[in-house]
Coordinates of C-alpha atoms in Angstrom, one line a residue:
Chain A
X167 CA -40.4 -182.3 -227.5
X168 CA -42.1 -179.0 -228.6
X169 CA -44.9 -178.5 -226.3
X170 CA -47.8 -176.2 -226.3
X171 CA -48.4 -174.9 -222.8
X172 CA -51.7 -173.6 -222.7
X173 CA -52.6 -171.0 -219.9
X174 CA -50.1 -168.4 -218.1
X175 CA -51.0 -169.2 -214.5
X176 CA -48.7 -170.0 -212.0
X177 CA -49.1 -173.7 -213.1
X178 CA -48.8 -172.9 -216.9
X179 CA -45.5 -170.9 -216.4
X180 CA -43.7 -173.3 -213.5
X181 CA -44.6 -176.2 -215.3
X182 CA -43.8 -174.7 -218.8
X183 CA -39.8 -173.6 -217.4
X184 CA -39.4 -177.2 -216.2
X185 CA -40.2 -178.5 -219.2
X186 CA -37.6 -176.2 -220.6
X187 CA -35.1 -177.0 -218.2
X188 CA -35.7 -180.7 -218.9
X189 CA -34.6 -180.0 -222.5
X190 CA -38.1 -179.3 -223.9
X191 CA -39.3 -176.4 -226.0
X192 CA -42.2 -174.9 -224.7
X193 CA -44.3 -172.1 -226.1
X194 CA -46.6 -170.6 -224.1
X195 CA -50.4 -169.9 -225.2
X196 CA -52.8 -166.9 -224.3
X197 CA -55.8 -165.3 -225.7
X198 CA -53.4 -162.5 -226.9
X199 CA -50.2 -163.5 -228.3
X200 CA -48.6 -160.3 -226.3
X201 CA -49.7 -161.4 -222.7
X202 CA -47.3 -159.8 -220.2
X203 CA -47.0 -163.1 -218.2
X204 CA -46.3 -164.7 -221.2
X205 CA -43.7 -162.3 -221.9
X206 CA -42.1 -161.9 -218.9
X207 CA -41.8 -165.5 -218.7
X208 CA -40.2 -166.2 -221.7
X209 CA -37.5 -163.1 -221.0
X210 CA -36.5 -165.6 -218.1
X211 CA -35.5 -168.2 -220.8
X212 CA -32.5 -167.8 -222.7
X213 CA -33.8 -170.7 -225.0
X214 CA -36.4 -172.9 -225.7
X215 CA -38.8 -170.3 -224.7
X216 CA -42.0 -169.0 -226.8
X217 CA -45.4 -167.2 -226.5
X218 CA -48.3 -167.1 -229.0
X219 CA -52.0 -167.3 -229.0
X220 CA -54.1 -170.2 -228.0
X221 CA -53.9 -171.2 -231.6
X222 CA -50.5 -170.6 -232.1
X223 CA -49.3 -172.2 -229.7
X224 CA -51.3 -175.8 -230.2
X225 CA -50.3 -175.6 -234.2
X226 CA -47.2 -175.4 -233.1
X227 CA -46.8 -178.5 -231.2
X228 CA -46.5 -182.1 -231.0
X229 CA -48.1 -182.4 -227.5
X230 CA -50.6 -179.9 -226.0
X231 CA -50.6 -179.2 -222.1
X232 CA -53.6 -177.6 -220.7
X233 CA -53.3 -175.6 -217.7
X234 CA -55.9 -173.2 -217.7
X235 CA -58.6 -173.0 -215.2
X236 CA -61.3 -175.5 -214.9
X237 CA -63.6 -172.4 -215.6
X238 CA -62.1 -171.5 -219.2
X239 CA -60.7 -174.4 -220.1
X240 CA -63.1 -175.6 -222.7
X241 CA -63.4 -172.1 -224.3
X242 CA -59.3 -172.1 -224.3
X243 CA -59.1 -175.5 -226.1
X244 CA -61.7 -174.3 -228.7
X245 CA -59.7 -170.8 -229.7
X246 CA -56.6 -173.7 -229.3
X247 CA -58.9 -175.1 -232.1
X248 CA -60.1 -179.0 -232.5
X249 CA -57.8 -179.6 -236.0
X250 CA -54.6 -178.0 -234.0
X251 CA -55.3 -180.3 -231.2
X252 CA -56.8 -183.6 -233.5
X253 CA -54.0 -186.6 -233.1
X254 CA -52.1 -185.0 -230.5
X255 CA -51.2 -185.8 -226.7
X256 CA -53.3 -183.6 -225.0
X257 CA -52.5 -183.3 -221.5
X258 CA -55.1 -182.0 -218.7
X259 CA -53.7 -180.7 -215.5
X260 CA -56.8 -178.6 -214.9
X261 CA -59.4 -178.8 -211.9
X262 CA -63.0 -177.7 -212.0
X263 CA -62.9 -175.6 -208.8
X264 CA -65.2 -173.0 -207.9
X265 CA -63.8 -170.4 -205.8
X266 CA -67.0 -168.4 -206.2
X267 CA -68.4 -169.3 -202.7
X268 CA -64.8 -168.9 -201.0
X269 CA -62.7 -171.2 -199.5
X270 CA -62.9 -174.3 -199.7
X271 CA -63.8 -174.3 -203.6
X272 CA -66.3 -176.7 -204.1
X273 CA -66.2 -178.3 -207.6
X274 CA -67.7 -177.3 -210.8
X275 CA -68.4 -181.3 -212.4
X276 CA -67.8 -184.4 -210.4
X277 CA -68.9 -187.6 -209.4
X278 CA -70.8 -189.1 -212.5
X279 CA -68.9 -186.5 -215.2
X280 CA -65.9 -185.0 -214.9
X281 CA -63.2 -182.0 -216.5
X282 CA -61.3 -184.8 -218.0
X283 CA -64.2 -186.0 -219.7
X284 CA -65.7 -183.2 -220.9
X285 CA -62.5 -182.2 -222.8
X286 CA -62.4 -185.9 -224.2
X287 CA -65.6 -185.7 -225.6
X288 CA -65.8 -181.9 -226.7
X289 CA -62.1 -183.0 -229.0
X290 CA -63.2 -186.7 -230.0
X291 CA -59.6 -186.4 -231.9
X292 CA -57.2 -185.2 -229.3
X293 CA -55.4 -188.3 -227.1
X294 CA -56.3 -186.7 -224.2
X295 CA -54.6 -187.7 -220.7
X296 CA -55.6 -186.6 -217.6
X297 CA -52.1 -186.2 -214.9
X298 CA -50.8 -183.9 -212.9
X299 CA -53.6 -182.0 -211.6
X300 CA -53.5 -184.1 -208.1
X301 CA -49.9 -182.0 -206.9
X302 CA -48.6 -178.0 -207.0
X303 CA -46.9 -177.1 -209.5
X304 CA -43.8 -176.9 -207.2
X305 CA -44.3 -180.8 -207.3
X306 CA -44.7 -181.4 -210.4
X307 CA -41.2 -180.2 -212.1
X308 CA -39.3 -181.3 -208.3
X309 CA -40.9 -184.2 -207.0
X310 CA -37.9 -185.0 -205.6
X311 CA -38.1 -182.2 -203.1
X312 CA -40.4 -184.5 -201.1
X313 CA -38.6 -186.9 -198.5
X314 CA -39.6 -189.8 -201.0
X315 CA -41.0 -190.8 -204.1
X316 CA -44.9 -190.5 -204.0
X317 CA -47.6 -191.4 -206.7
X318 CA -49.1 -190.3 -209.7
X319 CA -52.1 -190.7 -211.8
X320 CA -52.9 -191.0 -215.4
X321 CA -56.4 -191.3 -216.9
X322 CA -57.5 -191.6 -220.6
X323 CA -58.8 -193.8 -223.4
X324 CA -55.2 -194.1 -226.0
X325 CA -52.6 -196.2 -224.1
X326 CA -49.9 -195.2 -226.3
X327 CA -50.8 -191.2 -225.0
X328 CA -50.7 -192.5 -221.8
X329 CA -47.2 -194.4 -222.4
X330 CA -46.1 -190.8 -224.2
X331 CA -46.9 -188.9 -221.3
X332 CA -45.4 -191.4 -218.5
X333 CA -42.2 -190.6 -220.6
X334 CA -42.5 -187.0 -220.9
X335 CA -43.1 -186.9 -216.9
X336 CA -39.5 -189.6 -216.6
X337 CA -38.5 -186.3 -218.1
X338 CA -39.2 -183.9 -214.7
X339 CA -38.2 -186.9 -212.3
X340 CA -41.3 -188.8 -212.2
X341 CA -39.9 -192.5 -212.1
X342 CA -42.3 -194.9 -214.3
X343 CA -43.1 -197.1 -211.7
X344 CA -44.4 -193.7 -209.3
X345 CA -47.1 -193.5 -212.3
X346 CA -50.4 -195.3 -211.8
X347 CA -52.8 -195.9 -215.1
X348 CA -56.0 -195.8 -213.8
X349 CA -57.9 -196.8 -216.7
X350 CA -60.3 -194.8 -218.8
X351 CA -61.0 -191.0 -219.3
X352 CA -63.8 -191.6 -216.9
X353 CA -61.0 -191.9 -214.2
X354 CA -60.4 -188.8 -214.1
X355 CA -63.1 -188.0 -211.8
X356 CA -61.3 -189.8 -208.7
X357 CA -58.2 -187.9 -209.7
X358 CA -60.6 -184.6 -209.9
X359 CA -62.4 -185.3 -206.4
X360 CA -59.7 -185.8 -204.5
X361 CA -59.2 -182.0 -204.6
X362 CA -61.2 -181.5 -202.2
X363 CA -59.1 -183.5 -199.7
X364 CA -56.1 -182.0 -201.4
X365 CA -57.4 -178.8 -200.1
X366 CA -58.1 -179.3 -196.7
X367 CA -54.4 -181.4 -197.0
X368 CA -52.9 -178.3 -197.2
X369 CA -54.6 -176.7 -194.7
X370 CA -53.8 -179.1 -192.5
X371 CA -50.2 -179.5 -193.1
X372 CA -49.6 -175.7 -194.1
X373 CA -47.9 -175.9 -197.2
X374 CA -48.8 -177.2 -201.0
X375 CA -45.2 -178.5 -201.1
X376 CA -46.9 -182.6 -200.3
X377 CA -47.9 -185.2 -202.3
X378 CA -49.3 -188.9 -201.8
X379 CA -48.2 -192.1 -202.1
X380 CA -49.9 -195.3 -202.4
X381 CA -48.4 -198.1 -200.3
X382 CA -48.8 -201.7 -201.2
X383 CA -49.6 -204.9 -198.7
X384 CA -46.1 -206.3 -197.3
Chain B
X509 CA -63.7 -199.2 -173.9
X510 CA -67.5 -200.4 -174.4
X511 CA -68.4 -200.0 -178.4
X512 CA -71.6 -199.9 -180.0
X513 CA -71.0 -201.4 -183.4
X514 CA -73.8 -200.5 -185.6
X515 CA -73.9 -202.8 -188.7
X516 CA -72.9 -206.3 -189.1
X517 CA -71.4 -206.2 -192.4
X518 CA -67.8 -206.8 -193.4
X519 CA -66.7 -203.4 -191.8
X520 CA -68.6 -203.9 -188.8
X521 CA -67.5 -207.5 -188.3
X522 CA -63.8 -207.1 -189.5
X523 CA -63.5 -204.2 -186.9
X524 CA -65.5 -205.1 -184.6
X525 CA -63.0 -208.0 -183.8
X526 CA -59.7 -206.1 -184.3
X527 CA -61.4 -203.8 -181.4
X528 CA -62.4 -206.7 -179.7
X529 CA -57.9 -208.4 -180.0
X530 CA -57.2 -204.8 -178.9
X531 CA -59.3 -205.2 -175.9
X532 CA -62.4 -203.4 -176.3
X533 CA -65.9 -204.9 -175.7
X534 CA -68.2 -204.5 -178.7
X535 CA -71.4 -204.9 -178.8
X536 CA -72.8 -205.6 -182.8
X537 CA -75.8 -203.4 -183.3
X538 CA -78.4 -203.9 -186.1
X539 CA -82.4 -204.4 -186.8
X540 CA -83.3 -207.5 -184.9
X541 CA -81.5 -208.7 -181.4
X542 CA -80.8 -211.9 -183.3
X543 CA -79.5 -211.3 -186.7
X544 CA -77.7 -214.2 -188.1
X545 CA -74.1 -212.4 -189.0
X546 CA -74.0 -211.0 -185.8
X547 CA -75.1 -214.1 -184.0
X548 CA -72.3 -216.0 -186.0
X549 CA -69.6 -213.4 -185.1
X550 CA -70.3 -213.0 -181.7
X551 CA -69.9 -217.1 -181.4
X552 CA -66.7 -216.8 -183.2
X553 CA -65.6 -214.8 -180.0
X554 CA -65.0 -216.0 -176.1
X555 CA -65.3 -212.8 -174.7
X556 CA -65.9 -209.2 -175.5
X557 CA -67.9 -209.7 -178.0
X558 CA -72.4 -209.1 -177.7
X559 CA -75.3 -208.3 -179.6
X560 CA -78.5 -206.7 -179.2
X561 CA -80.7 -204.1 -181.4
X562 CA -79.1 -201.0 -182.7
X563 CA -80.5 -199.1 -180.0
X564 CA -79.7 -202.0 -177.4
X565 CA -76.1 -201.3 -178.9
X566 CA -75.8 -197.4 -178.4
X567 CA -77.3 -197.2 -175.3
X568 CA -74.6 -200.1 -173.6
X569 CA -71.7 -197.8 -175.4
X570 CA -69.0 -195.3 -174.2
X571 CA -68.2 -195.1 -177.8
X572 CA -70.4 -195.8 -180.8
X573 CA -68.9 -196.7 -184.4
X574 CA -71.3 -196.4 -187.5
X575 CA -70.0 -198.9 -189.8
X576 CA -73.4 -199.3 -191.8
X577 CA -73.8 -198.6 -196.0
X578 CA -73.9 -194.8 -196.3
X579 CA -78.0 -195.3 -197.6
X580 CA -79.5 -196.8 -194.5
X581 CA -77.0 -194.7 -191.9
X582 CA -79.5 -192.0 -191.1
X583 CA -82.0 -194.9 -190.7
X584 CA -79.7 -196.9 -188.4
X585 CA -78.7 -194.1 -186.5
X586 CA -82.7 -193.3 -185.8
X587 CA -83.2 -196.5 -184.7
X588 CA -80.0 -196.2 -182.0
X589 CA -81.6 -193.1 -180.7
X590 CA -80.7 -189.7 -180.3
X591 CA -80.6 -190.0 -176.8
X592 CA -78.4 -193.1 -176.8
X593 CA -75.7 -191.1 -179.0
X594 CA -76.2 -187.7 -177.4
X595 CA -72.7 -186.9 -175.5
X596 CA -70.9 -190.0 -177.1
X597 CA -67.9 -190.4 -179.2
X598 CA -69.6 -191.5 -182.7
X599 CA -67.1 -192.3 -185.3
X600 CA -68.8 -192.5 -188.4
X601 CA -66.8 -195.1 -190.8
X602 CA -69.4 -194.8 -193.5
X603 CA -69.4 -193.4 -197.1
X604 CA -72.5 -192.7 -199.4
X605 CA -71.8 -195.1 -202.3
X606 CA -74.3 -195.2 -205.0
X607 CA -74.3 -199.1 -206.8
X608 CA -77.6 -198.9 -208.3
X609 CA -76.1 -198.0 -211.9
X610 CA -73.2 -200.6 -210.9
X611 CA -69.5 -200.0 -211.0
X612 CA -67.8 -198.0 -210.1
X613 CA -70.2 -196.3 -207.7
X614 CA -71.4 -192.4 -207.4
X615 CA -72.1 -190.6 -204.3
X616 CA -75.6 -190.2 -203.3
X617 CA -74.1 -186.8 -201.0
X618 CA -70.8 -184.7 -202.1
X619 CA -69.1 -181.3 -203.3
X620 CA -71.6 -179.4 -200.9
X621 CA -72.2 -181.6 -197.8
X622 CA -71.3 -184.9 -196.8
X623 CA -72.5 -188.2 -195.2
X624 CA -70.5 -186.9 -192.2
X625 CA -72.1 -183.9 -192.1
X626 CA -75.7 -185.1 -192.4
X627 CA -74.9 -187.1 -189.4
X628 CA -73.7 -184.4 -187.0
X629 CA -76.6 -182.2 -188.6
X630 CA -79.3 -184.9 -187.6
X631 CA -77.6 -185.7 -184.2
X632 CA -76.2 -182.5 -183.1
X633 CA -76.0 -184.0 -179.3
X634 CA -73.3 -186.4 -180.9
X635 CA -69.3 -185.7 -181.2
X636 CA -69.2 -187.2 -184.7
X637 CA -65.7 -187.7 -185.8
X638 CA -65.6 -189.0 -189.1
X639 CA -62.7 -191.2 -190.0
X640 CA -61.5 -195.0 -191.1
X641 CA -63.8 -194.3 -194.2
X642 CA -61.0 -194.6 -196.7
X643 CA -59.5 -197.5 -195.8
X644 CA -60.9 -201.3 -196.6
X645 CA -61.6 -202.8 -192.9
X646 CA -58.3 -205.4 -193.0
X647 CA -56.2 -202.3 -193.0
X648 CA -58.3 -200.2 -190.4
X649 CA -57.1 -202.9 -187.9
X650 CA -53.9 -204.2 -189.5
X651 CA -52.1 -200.9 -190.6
X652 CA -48.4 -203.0 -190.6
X653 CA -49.8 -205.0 -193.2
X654 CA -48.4 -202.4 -195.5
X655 CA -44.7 -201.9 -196.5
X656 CA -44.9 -198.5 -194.7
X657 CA -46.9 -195.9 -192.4
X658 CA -49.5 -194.4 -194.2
X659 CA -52.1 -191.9 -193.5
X660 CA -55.5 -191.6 -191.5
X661 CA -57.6 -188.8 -191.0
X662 CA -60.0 -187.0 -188.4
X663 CA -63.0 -184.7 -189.0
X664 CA -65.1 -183.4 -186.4
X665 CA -66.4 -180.2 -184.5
X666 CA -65.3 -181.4 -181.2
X667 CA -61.5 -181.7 -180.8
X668 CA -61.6 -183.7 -177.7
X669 CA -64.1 -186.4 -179.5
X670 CA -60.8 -186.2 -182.5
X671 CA -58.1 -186.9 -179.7
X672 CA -60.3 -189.7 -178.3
X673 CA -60.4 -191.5 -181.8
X674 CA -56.8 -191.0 -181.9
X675 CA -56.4 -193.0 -178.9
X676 CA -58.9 -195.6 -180.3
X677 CA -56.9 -195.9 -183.7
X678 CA -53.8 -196.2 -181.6
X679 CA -55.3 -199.5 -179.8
X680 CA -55.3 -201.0 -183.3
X681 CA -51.8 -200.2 -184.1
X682 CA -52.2 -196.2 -186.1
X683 CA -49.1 -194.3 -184.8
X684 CA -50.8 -190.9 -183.5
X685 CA -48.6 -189.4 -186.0
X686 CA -49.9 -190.9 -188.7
X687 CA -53.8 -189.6 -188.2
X688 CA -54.3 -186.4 -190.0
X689 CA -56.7 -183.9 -187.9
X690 CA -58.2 -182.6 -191.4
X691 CA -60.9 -179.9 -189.5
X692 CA -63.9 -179.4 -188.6
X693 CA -67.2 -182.1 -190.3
X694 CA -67.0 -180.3 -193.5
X695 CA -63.8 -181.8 -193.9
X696 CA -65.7 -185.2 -194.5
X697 CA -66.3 -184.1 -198.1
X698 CA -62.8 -184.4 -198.8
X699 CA -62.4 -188.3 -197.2
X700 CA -65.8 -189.3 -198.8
X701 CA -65.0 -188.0 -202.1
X702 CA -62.0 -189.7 -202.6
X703 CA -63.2 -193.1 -202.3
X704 CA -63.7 -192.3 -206.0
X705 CA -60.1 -192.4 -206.4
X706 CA -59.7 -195.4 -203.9
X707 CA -62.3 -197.6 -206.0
X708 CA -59.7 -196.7 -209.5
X709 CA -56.5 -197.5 -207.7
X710 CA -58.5 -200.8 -206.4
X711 CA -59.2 -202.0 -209.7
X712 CA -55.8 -200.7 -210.9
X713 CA -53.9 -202.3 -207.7
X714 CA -55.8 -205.7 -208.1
X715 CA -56.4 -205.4 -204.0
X716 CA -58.4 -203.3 -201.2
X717 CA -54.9 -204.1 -199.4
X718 CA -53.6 -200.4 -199.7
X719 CA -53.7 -196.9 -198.8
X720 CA -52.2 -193.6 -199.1
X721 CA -49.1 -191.8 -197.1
X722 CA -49.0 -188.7 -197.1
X723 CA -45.1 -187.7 -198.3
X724 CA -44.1 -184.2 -196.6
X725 CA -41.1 -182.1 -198.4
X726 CA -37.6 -183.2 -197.5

């Protein structure tokens, strides 16, 4: 699948060279289509590697992965542009933390809005999915370096983008049946306020390299 | 271990009589001496089991559990007494769910402060510990109903108040291993804003019967 990987975090670029090694192309979005992350990470790609702008790099693509911060992430979908982005999976990993107080980040939108939403309703057009943004990156493209399988979420409004992007995630390991559907966009905020537990989870245990996973009645 | 159970709805009554199998007394706190739910409960019991006022029910306590709604909790806590709860183990079970705009519920506290925290805050004498909260009450006293282990969590100033819930848990079957010491009260904003999260996965799970393991790396 050509995939539009927007943001050149440490999120953006692991999650981007999974993608790759799972037999994706993946090209890597930035305000300038010359950002040194960008190109240092695609000069660690023999193929399937590419960097543009914002733009570029959604016009490009048949599905469109956010991974900016919660902070820019509207203004990054909007250079992205709504008609690049209109019809297309759009994938949200982002979180609206606010690190400007220090640690622990408290969160920019939650409990009767949330990120997901927002970006739903600000690109009526885009199939937007919220996933991934409940695990480090490290997770997301190895879940099978945890001692067993654990859970995740998606959230959004078109089934079918959901179905798309249960398949894309079969693609880094995730088995279907790991994959919850919580319902509607608006279920993104659970997904979003369990940061804050995630947080202090890692404090706890030491290391970002943990996940969940929900267990059912006997 | 004499318990102060304030609240005699399903949380209180479901727990108090798992503490009651596990061999605790209990005592079921709440407005009047001779509330109906508590009346029926105790009856339901041949030993162990009492009731009285909320502040008849701190004051008999080594240990008091708030299991009220997370709107009257201050109240109920008032009406125990500051000086019935000052020195005493109080595990606070509660969570601030918002129904008045029905489902799924908001948080009337969260991001910035917690329920938890506004108790230790108005009852500073107290060694709050919050935990239990994000668990429906058949699995706070039943944890092998589920396939597997899974996860609780601890939050509290006093460590010695965390270590004596940790016993308490372990009378109802939670493995100390499996109770997460998360930090100090601030830490309550990450268990009370994920029963966002728990109320999706309820709908999407079709039971309360569940809960979450945390999965470490291999």
């Amino acid at each position: 699948m050509r995939i539009g990987m927007l943001g050149t975090g440490i999120v953006g670029r692991t999650l981007g060279s999974g993608l790759i090694g799972a037999g994706h192309e993946v090209t890597m979005g930035s305000r300038s289509a010359t950002n040194p992350m960008a190109m240092e990470w695609m000069a660690g790609h023999e193929t399937g590697a590419g960097v543009g702008t914002f733009e570029q790099a959604a016009a490009n693509a048949e599905a469109v992965i956010n991974a900016t911060g919660g902070g820019v992430t509207l203004e990054a979908l909007r250079a992205a542009g709504a008609a690049n982005l209109a019809g297309k999976l759009l994938i949200d990993v982002s979180n609206p933390l606010d690190f400007s107080k220090g640690f622990p980040p408290s969160l920019t939108v939650s409990n009767t809005d949330s990120l997901g939403e927002q970006v739903q309703a600000a690109f009526p057009e885009a199939r937007v999915v919220k996933s991934l943004n409940t695990i480090s990156c490290d997770v997301m493209v190895n879940p099978g370096m945890l001692v067993q399988p654990t859970s995740l979420f998606v959230c959004g409004n078109d089934v079918a983008a959901k179905q798309e992007t249960r398949e894309l995630l079969g693609t880094l390991g995730w088995a279907p049946e790991s994959v919850i559907d919580l319902g509607d966009i608006t279920t993104s905020r659970g997904t979003e306020m369990y940061l804050p537990l995630w947080v202090r989870l890692m404090g706890a245990l030491g290391t970002p390299h943990f996940n969940i996973a929900i267990v059912h009645q006997a």
